[in-house]
Amino acid sequence: AQSVTQLDSHVSVSEGTPVLLRCNYSSSYSPSLFWYVQHPNKGLQLLLKYTSAATLVKGINGFEAEFKKSETSFHLTKPSAHMSDAAEYFCVVPGTYSSASKIIFGSGTRLSIRP
Amino acid sequence: DTGVSQDPRHKITKRGQNVTFRCDPISEHNRLYWYRQTLGQGPEFLTYFQNEAQLEKSRLLSDRFSAERPKGSFSTLEIQRTEQGDSAMYLCASSLTGQAQNTEAFFGQGTRLTVV
C-alpha cells in the first residue's frame, strides 16, 4: 500500500526566508508524487509533480521538490517566501491505472508567512 | 471554462432532507473522484469511478450516501436524511489515468454543504 506522511501540520516563516515543507512516502515501488496547494476558499491546484523522470522538479510560483529514494522523501522548498504563499499544502500520491488506486492525500501543512 | 465544474457551490439544508450534488469532469477524463473536506482537514476519499464503473467506496460512505456516473461523464452524489455531521466541502476531481503515466487530477471548486 502507498501512503504519504506530512511531518509538520503548521509551518511559519518570515517573508523573504526559505520555505521547507516535509513529506515522506511509503511505497513498494517508485511512486509518482505530487504537491497541491489550497488557498483559503479556493480549489486545489497542482504545484508540481514527480513521475520518475528528473528527481528535482520545478513547479509554479518558484516552488520545487526533490525526490530522494534513499530517504523516501519528497520535500517542497522555496528559496524566498512571499505573503501570497500562505495556504495549505498537500503531498499526494496519484491514482494509477494498473493498481486501480485512489488519490492519497497527506494530512496537509498550513504555511503561514510573517511580515 | 473547460475545468471541473460542480453545482451547486453552496447548499444549506435542514437536517433530514436529501441533497444531490453534480460534478461535470473534464470531458475526456476517464476517472472521477469524490472527496469530502472539513475545516482544517485534508480531503477524505469517498469514492471514485473509472468511466461508469464505481471501483471503490470508502467506509466513510454510509448507506445514506450514493454516487452515480451513469454514462461515464457527469456524476452525482446524493446524501439522504442529512445530518449535521455531513456539513463539509464536497470536492470532485477528474483525471485521465492510463497505463503510460500518472497524470494530475483536476479539482472543482467544491460544493459547501451546511446542514442546520
PDB file of C-alpha atoms in Angstrom:
ATOM      1  CA  ALA A   1       0.000   0.000   0.000  1.00  0.00           C
ATOM      2  CA  GLN A   2       1.110   3.532  -0.704  1.00  0.00           C
ATOM      3  CA  SER A   3       0.942   6.397   1.771  1.00  0.00           C
ATOM      4  CA  VAL A   4       2.359   9.845   2.409  1.00  0.00           C
ATOM      5  CA  THR A   5       3.182  11.496   5.718  1.00  0.00           C
ATOM      6  CA  GLN A   6       3.493  15.231   6.092  1.00  0.00           C
ATOM      7  CA  LEU A   7       5.719  15.796   9.052  1.00  0.00           C
ATOM      8  CA  ASP A   8       4.529  19.274  10.038  1.00  0.00           C
ATOM      9  CA  SER A   9       0.935  20.359  10.444  1.00  0.00           C
ATOM     10  CA  HIS A  10       1.918  24.028  10.567  1.00  0.00           C
ATOM     11  CA  VAL A  11       4.982  25.929   9.361  1.00  0.00           C
ATOM     12  CA  SER A  12       5.523  29.625   9.939  1.00  0.00           C
ATOM     13  CA  VAL A  13       8.286  31.600   8.213  1.00  0.00           C
ATOM     14  CA  SER A  14       9.111  35.243   7.699  1.00  0.00           C
ATOM     15  CA  GLU A  15       8.615  36.823   4.320  1.00  0.00           C
ATOM     16  CA  GLY A  16      11.780  36.516   2.237  1.00  0.00           C
ATOM     17  CA  THR A  17      13.119  33.472   4.110  1.00  0.00           C
ATOM     18  CA  PRO A  18      13.276  29.898   2.765  1.00  0.00           C
ATOM     19  CA  VAL A  19      10.344  27.508   2.972  1.00  0.00           C
ATOM     20  CA  LEU A  20      10.621  23.783   3.683  1.00  0.00           C
ATOM     21  CA  LEU A  21       7.547  21.561   3.828  1.00  0.00           C
ATOM     22  CA  ARG A  22       8.336  17.937   4.514  1.00  0.00           C
ATOM     23  CA  CYS A  23       6.758  14.848   3.017  1.00  0.00           C
ATOM     24  CA  ASN A  24       7.766  11.202   3.376  1.00  0.00           C
ATOM     25  CA  TYR A  25       6.246   8.435   1.331  1.00  0.00           C
ATOM     26  CA  SER A  26       5.797   4.736   1.735  1.00  0.00           C
ATOM     27  CA  SER A  27       5.581   2.553  -1.344  1.00  0.00           C
ATOM     28  CA  SER A  28       6.707  -0.843  -2.503  1.00  0.00           C
ATOM     29  CA  TYR A  29       7.772   0.679  -5.811  1.00  0.00           C
ATOM     30  CA  SER A  30       8.902   4.045  -7.090  1.00  0.00           C
ATOM     31  CA  PRO A  31       5.773   6.153  -6.913  1.00  0.00           C
ATOM     32  CA  SER A  32       4.592   9.280  -8.614  1.00  0.00           C
ATOM     33  CA  LEU A  33       4.228  12.134  -6.161  1.00  0.00           C
ATOM     34  CA  PHE A  34       2.505  15.468  -6.408  1.00  0.00           C
ATOM     35  CA  TRP A  35       2.213  18.622  -4.333  1.00  0.00           C
ATOM     36  CA  TYR A  36      -1.076  20.520  -4.343  1.00  0.00           C
ATOM     37  CA  VAL A  37      -1.820  23.925  -2.833  1.00  0.00           C
ATOM     38  CA  GLN A  38      -5.138  25.131  -1.471  1.00  0.00           C
ATOM     39  CA  HIS A  39      -5.626  28.815  -0.810  1.00  0.00           C
ATOM     40  CA  PRO A  40      -8.438  29.871   1.525  1.00  0.00           C
ATOM     41  CA  ASN A  41     -11.814  29.350  -0.105  1.00  0.00           C
ATOM     42  CA  LYS A  42     -10.163  28.218  -3.318  1.00  0.00           C
ATOM     43  CA  GLY A  43      -9.884  24.890  -5.093  1.00  0.00           C
ATOM     44  CA  LEU A  44      -6.899  22.586  -5.035  1.00  0.00           C
ATOM     45  CA  GLN A  45      -4.211  23.479  -7.545  1.00  0.00           C
ATOM     46  CA  LEU A  46      -1.301  21.359  -8.707  1.00  0.00           C
ATOM     47  CA  LEU A  47       2.060  22.875  -7.727  1.00  0.00           C
ATOM     48  CA  LEU A  48       4.362  20.264  -9.198  1.00  0.00           C
ATOM     49  CA  LYS A  49       4.669  16.564  -9.927  1.00  0.00           C
ATOM     50  CA  TYR A  50       7.310  13.859  -9.947  1.00  0.00           C
ATOM     51  CA  THR A  51       6.787  10.977 -12.381  1.00  0.00           C
ATOM     52  CA  SER A  52      10.158   9.180 -12.321  1.00  0.00           C
ATOM     53  CA  ALA A  53      11.889  11.500 -14.733  1.00  0.00           C
ATOM     54  CA  ALA A  54      14.149  14.162 -13.179  1.00  0.00           C
ATOM     55  CA  THR A  55      14.382  13.876  -9.406  1.00  0.00           C
ATOM     56  CA  LEU A  56      14.430  17.655  -8.954  1.00  0.00           C
ATOM     57  CA  VAL A  57      11.097  19.016 -10.042  1.00  0.00           C
ATOM     58  CA  LYS A  58      10.276  22.657 -10.547  1.00  0.00           C
ATOM     59  CA  GLY A  59       6.748  23.902 -10.133  1.00  0.00           C
ATOM     60  CA  ILE A  60       4.750  27.080 -10.239  1.00  0.00           C
ATOM     61  CA  ASN A  61       5.390  30.180  -8.120  1.00  0.00           C
ATOM     62  CA  GLY A  62       9.057  29.334  -7.526  1.00  0.00           C
ATOM     63  CA  PHE A  63       8.458  26.077  -5.668  1.00  0.00           C
ATOM     64  CA  GLU A  64      10.496  22.949  -6.257  1.00  0.00           C
ATOM     65  CA  ALA A  65      10.770  19.491  -4.754  1.00  0.00           C
ATOM     66  CA  GLU A  66      13.385  16.782  -4.801  1.00  0.00           C
ATOM     67  CA  PHE A  67      12.567  13.085  -4.876  1.00  0.00           C
ATOM     68  CA  LYS A  68      15.051  11.188  -2.698  1.00  0.00           C
ATOM     69  CA  LYS A  69      14.546   7.459  -2.862  1.00  0.00           C
ATOM     70  CA  SER A  70      17.174   6.755  -0.196  1.00  0.00           C
ATOM     71  CA  GLU A  71      15.276   8.934   2.259  1.00  0.00           C
ATOM     72  CA  THR A  72      11.782   8.154   0.894  1.00  0.00           C
ATOM     73  CA  SER A  73      11.192  11.896   0.879  1.00  0.00           C
ATOM     74  CA  PHE A  74       9.680  14.485  -1.428  1.00  0.00           C
ATOM     75  CA  HIS A  75      10.133  17.770   0.424  1.00  0.00           C
ATOM     76  CA  LEU A  76       8.790  21.027  -1.003  1.00  0.00           C
ATOM     77  CA  THR A  77      11.027  24.079  -0.935  1.00  0.00           C
ATOM     78  CA  LYS A  78      11.097  27.699  -1.984  1.00  0.00           C
ATOM     79  CA  PRO A  79      14.101  29.994  -1.595  1.00  0.00           C
ATOM     80  CA  SER A  80      12.173  33.088  -0.563  1.00  0.00           C
ATOM     81  CA  ALA A  81       8.673  33.131   0.882  1.00  0.00           C
ATOM     82  CA  HIS A  82       6.065  35.599  -0.272  1.00  0.00           C
ATOM     83  CA  MET A  83       2.939  36.653   1.573  1.00  0.00           C
ATOM     84  CA  SER A  84       0.833  35.101  -1.195  1.00  0.00           C
ATOM     85  CA  ASP A  85       2.311  31.668  -0.376  1.00  0.00           C
ATOM     86  CA  ALA A  86       0.200  31.441   2.764  1.00  0.00           C
ATOM     87  CA  ALA A  87      -2.001  28.404   2.141  1.00  0.00           C
ATOM     88  CA  GLU A  88      -2.496  24.715   2.889  1.00  0.00           C
ATOM     89  CA  TYR A  89      -0.146  22.342   1.089  1.00  0.00           C
ATOM     90  CA  PHE A  90      -0.818  18.673   0.423  1.00  0.00           C
ATOM     91  CA  CYS A  91       1.591  15.942  -0.579  1.00  0.00           C
ATOM     92  CA  VAL A  92      -0.286  13.482  -2.770  1.00  0.00           C
ATOM     93  CA  VAL A  93       0.127  10.049  -4.332  1.00  0.00           C
ATOM     94  CA  PRO A  94      -1.953   9.981  -7.518  1.00  0.00           C
ATOM     95  CA  GLY A  95      -4.084   7.084  -8.621  1.00  0.00           C
ATOM     96  CA  THR A  96      -2.612   4.666 -11.122  1.00  0.00           C
ATOM     97  CA  TYR A  97      -4.391   2.645 -13.772  1.00  0.00           C
ATOM     98  CA  SER A  98      -2.637  -0.623 -13.116  1.00  0.00           C
ATOM     99  CA  SER A  99      -3.190  -0.613  -9.382  1.00  0.00           C
ATOM    100  CA  ALA A 100      -6.649   0.954  -9.644  1.00  0.00           C
ATOM    101  CA  SER A 101      -5.817   3.013  -6.586  1.00  0.00           C
ATOM    102  CA  LYS A 102      -7.279   6.306  -5.492  1.00  0.00           C
ATOM    103  CA  ILE A 103      -5.549   9.650  -4.933  1.00  0.00           C
ATOM    104  CA  ILE A 104      -3.991   9.576  -1.494  1.00  0.00           C
ATOM    105  CA  PHE A 105      -3.615  12.872   0.390  1.00  0.00           C
ATOM    106  CA  GLY A 106      -1.269  13.684   3.201  1.00  0.00           C
ATOM    107  CA  SER A 107      -2.759  15.405   6.212  1.00  0.00           C
ATOM    108  CA  GLY A 108      -1.644  18.815   4.972  1.00  0.00           C
ATOM    109  CA  THR A 109       0.741  21.530   6.140  1.00  0.00           C
ATOM    110  CA  ARG A 110      -0.540  25.001   6.795  1.00  0.00           C
ATOM    111  CA  LEU A 111       2.038  27.593   5.757  1.00  0.00           C
ATOM    112  CA  SER A 112       1.899  30.981   7.460  1.00  0.00           C
ATOM    113  CA  ILE A 113       4.042  33.917   6.361  1.00  0.00           C
ATOM    114  CA  ARG A 114       5.064  36.583   8.869  1.00  0.00           C
ATOM    115  CA  PRO A 115       5.583  40.114   7.508  1.00  0.00           C
TER     116      PRO A 115
ATOM    117  CA  ASP B   1     -14.397  27.154 -18.944  1.00  0.00           C
ATOM    118  CA  THR B   2     -13.176  23.601 -19.531  1.00  0.00           C
ATOM    119  CA  GLY B   3     -12.280  22.712 -15.954  1.00  0.00           C
ATOM    120  CA  VAL B   4     -14.141  20.534 -13.470  1.00  0.00           C
ATOM    121  CA  SER B   5     -17.486  22.071 -12.652  1.00  0.00           C
ATOM    122  CA  GLN B   6     -19.513  21.452  -9.518  1.00  0.00           C
ATOM    123  CA  ASP B   7     -23.057  22.501  -8.828  1.00  0.00           C
ATOM    124  CA  PRO B   8     -24.247  23.984  -6.590  1.00  0.00           C
ATOM    125  CA  ARG B   9     -21.362  25.877  -4.992  1.00  0.00           C
ATOM    126  CA  HIS B  10     -23.228  26.243  -1.733  1.00  0.00           C
ATOM    127  CA  LYS B  11     -26.129  24.319  -0.227  1.00  0.00           C
ATOM    128  CA  ILE B  12     -27.890  24.930   3.061  1.00  0.00           C
ATOM    129  CA  THR B  13     -30.361  22.263   4.048  1.00  0.00           C
ATOM    130  CA  LYS B  14     -32.351  21.227   7.076  1.00  0.00           C
ATOM    131  CA  ARG B  15     -31.425  18.079   8.905  1.00  0.00           C
ATOM    132  CA  GLY B  16     -33.239  15.081   7.485  1.00  0.00           C
ATOM    133  CA  GLN B  17     -33.545  16.446   3.966  1.00  0.00           C
ATOM    134  CA  ASN B  18     -31.962  14.844   0.920  1.00  0.00           C
ATOM    135  CA  VAL B  19     -29.423  16.693  -1.192  1.00  0.00           C
ATOM    136  CA  THR B  20     -27.829  15.952  -4.546  1.00  0.00           C
ATOM    137  CA  PHE B  21     -24.632  17.410  -5.949  1.00  0.00           C
ATOM    138  CA  ARG B  22     -23.455  17.298  -9.514  1.00  0.00           C
ATOM    139  CA  CYS B  23     -19.956  17.141 -10.946  1.00  0.00           C
ATOM    140  CA  ASP B  24     -19.032  17.664 -14.582  1.00  0.00           C
ATOM    141  CA  PRO B  25     -15.483  16.468 -15.169  1.00  0.00           C
ATOM    142  CA  ILE B  26     -13.150  17.494 -17.957  1.00  0.00           C
ATOM    143  CA  SER B  27     -14.678  15.842 -20.999  1.00  0.00           C
ATOM    144  CA  GLU B  28     -12.076  13.250 -21.964  1.00  0.00           C
ATOM    145  CA  HIS B  29     -11.199  12.238 -18.407  1.00  0.00           C
ATOM    146  CA  ASN B  30     -11.930   8.626 -17.577  1.00  0.00           C
ATOM    147  CA  ARG B  31     -11.543   8.799 -13.821  1.00  0.00           C
ATOM    148  CA  LEU B  32     -13.729  10.784 -11.421  1.00  0.00           C
ATOM    149  CA  TYR B  33     -13.291  11.125  -7.678  1.00  0.00           C
ATOM    150  CA  TRP B  34     -15.386  12.420  -4.804  1.00  0.00           C
ATOM    151  CA  TYR B  35     -13.744  13.705  -1.655  1.00  0.00           C
ATOM    152  CA  ARG B  36     -15.021  15.363   1.499  1.00  0.00           C
ATOM    153  CA  GLN B  37     -13.102  18.047   3.347  1.00  0.00           C
ATOM    154  CA  THR B  38     -13.935  19.517   6.727  1.00  0.00           C
ATOM    155  CA  LEU B  39     -12.457  22.699   8.109  1.00  0.00           C
ATOM    156  CA  GLY B  40      -8.744  22.387   8.819  1.00  0.00           C
ATOM    157  CA  GLN B  41      -8.501  18.855   7.483  1.00  0.00           C
ATOM    158  CA  GLY B  42      -7.218  17.294   4.297  1.00  0.00           C
ATOM    159  CA  PRO B  43      -9.598  15.804   1.745  1.00  0.00           C
ATOM    160  CA  GLU B  44     -11.011  12.406   2.706  1.00  0.00           C
ATOM    161  CA  PHE B  45     -11.668   9.905  -0.039  1.00  0.00           C
ATOM    162  CA  LEU B  46     -15.301   8.949  -0.594  1.00  0.00           C
ATOM    163  CA  THR B  47     -15.481   7.096  -3.890  1.00  0.00           C
ATOM    164  CA  TYR B  48     -14.185   7.006  -7.442  1.00  0.00           C
ATOM    165  CA  PHE B  49     -15.221   5.894 -10.886  1.00  0.00           C
ATOM    166  CA  GLN B  50     -13.281   4.542 -13.820  1.00  0.00           C
ATOM    167  CA  ASN B  51     -15.589   5.517 -16.669  1.00  0.00           C
ATOM    168  CA  GLU B  52     -19.046   4.430 -15.447  1.00  0.00           C
ATOM    169  CA  ALA B  53     -17.789   1.771 -13.038  1.00  0.00           C
ATOM    170  CA  GLN B  54     -17.624   2.652  -9.350  1.00  0.00           C
ATOM    171  CA  LEU B  55     -14.367   0.973  -8.353  1.00  0.00           C
ATOM    172  CA  GLU B  56     -14.104   1.796  -4.687  1.00  0.00           C
ATOM    173  CA  LYS B  57     -16.171   3.235  -1.867  1.00  0.00           C
ATOM    174  CA  SER B  58     -14.798   4.435   1.425  1.00  0.00           C
ATOM    175  CA  ARG B  59     -16.173   3.187   4.706  1.00  0.00           C
ATOM    176  CA  LEU B  60     -16.973   6.872   5.265  1.00  0.00           C
ATOM    177  CA  LEU B  61     -19.651   6.461   2.627  1.00  0.00           C
ATOM    178  CA  SER B  62     -22.535   5.212   4.715  1.00  0.00           C
ATOM    179  CA  ASP B  63     -25.693   3.807   3.191  1.00  0.00           C
ATOM    180  CA  ARG B  64     -27.114   7.336   3.217  1.00  0.00           C
ATOM    181  CA  PHE B  65     -24.598   8.272   0.529  1.00  0.00           C
ATOM    182  CA  SER B  66     -24.825   7.161  -3.068  1.00  0.00           C
ATOM    183  CA  ALA B  67     -22.898   8.193  -6.148  1.00  0.00           C
ATOM    184  CA  GLU B  68     -23.525   7.522  -9.798  1.00  0.00           C
ATOM    185  CA  ARG B  69     -21.813   8.151 -13.092  1.00  0.00           C
ATOM    186  CA  PRO B  70     -24.350   6.635 -15.470  1.00  0.00           C
ATOM    187  CA  LYS B  71     -22.766   7.400 -18.816  1.00  0.00           C
ATOM    188  CA  GLY B  72     -19.194   7.806 -17.738  1.00  0.00           C
ATOM    189  CA  SER B  73     -19.435  11.561 -17.974  1.00  0.00           C
ATOM    190  CA  PHE B  74     -21.024  13.645 -15.204  1.00  0.00           C
ATOM    191  CA  SER B  75     -21.527  12.257 -11.722  1.00  0.00           C
ATOM    192  CA  THR B  76     -23.985  12.861  -8.911  1.00  0.00           C
ATOM    193  CA  LEU B  77     -23.520  12.427  -5.190  1.00  0.00           C
ATOM    194  CA  GLU B  78     -26.689  12.096  -3.140  1.00  0.00           C
ATOM    195  CA  ILE B  79     -26.949  12.290   0.629  1.00  0.00           C
ATOM    196  CA  GLN B  80     -30.196  11.080   2.127  1.00  0.00           C
ATOM    197  CA  ARG B  81     -31.515  12.112   5.544  1.00  0.00           C
ATOM    198  CA  THR B  82     -28.739  14.623   6.064  1.00  0.00           C
ATOM    199  CA  GLU B  83     -27.154  15.012   9.491  1.00  0.00           C
ATOM    200  CA  GLN B  84     -25.214  17.936  10.923  1.00  0.00           C
ATOM    201  CA  GLY B  85     -22.051  15.863  10.670  1.00  0.00           C
ATOM    202  CA  ASP B  86     -22.443  15.866   6.898  1.00  0.00           C
ATOM    203  CA  SER B  87     -21.613  19.568   6.824  1.00  0.00           C
ATOM    204  CA  ALA B  88     -18.418  19.824   4.785  1.00  0.00           C
ATOM    205  CA  MET B  89     -16.938  20.769   1.433  1.00  0.00           C
ATOM    206  CA  TYR B  90     -17.550  18.073  -1.157  1.00  0.00           C
ATOM    207  CA  LEU B  91     -14.838  18.009  -3.797  1.00  0.00           C
ATOM    208  CA  CYS B  92     -14.920  16.396  -7.196  1.00  0.00           C
ATOM    209  CA  ALA B  93     -11.844  15.703  -9.276  1.00  0.00           C
ATOM    210  CA  SER B  94     -11.160  14.098 -12.615  1.00  0.00           C
ATOM    211  CA  SER B  95      -8.107  12.720 -14.344  1.00  0.00           C
ATOM    212  CA  LEU B  96      -7.041  10.961 -17.498  1.00  0.00           C
ATOM    213  CA  THR B  97      -5.378   7.957 -15.984  1.00  0.00           C
ATOM    214  CA  GLY B  98      -3.718   5.492 -18.293  1.00  0.00           C
ATOM    215  CA  GLN B  99      -1.057   2.865 -18.221  1.00  0.00           C
ATOM    216  CA  ALA B 100       1.671   5.078 -19.628  1.00  0.00           C
ATOM    217  CA  GLN B 101       1.904   7.585 -16.848  1.00  0.00           C
ATOM    218  CA  ASN B 102       0.074   9.161 -13.995  1.00  0.00           C
ATOM    219  CA  THR B 103      -1.498  12.497 -14.668  1.00  0.00           C
ATOM    220  CA  GLU B 104      -2.672  15.137 -12.321  1.00  0.00           C
ATOM    221  CA  ALA B 105      -6.192  15.243 -11.002  1.00  0.00           C
ATOM    222  CA  PHE B 106      -8.066  18.446 -11.637  1.00  0.00           C
ATOM    223  CA  PHE B 107     -10.307  19.569  -8.824  1.00  0.00           C
ATOM    224  CA  GLY B 108     -13.510  21.512  -8.924  1.00  0.00           C
ATOM    225  CA  GLN B 109     -14.229  24.407  -6.597  1.00  0.00           C
ATOM    226  CA  GLY B 110     -16.334  22.169  -4.413  1.00  0.00           C
ATOM    227  CA  THR B 111     -19.852  22.237  -3.024  1.00  0.00           C
ATOM    228  CA  ARG B 112     -20.087  23.542   0.514  1.00  0.00           C
ATOM    229  CA  LEU B 113     -22.881  21.815   2.409  1.00  0.00           C
ATOM    230  CA  THR B 114     -24.281  23.235   5.618  1.00  0.00           C
ATOM    231  CA  VAL B 115     -26.842  21.172   7.493  1.00  0.00           C
ATOM    232  CA  VAL B 116     -28.852  23.174  10.015  1.00  0.00           C
TER     233      VAL B 116
END
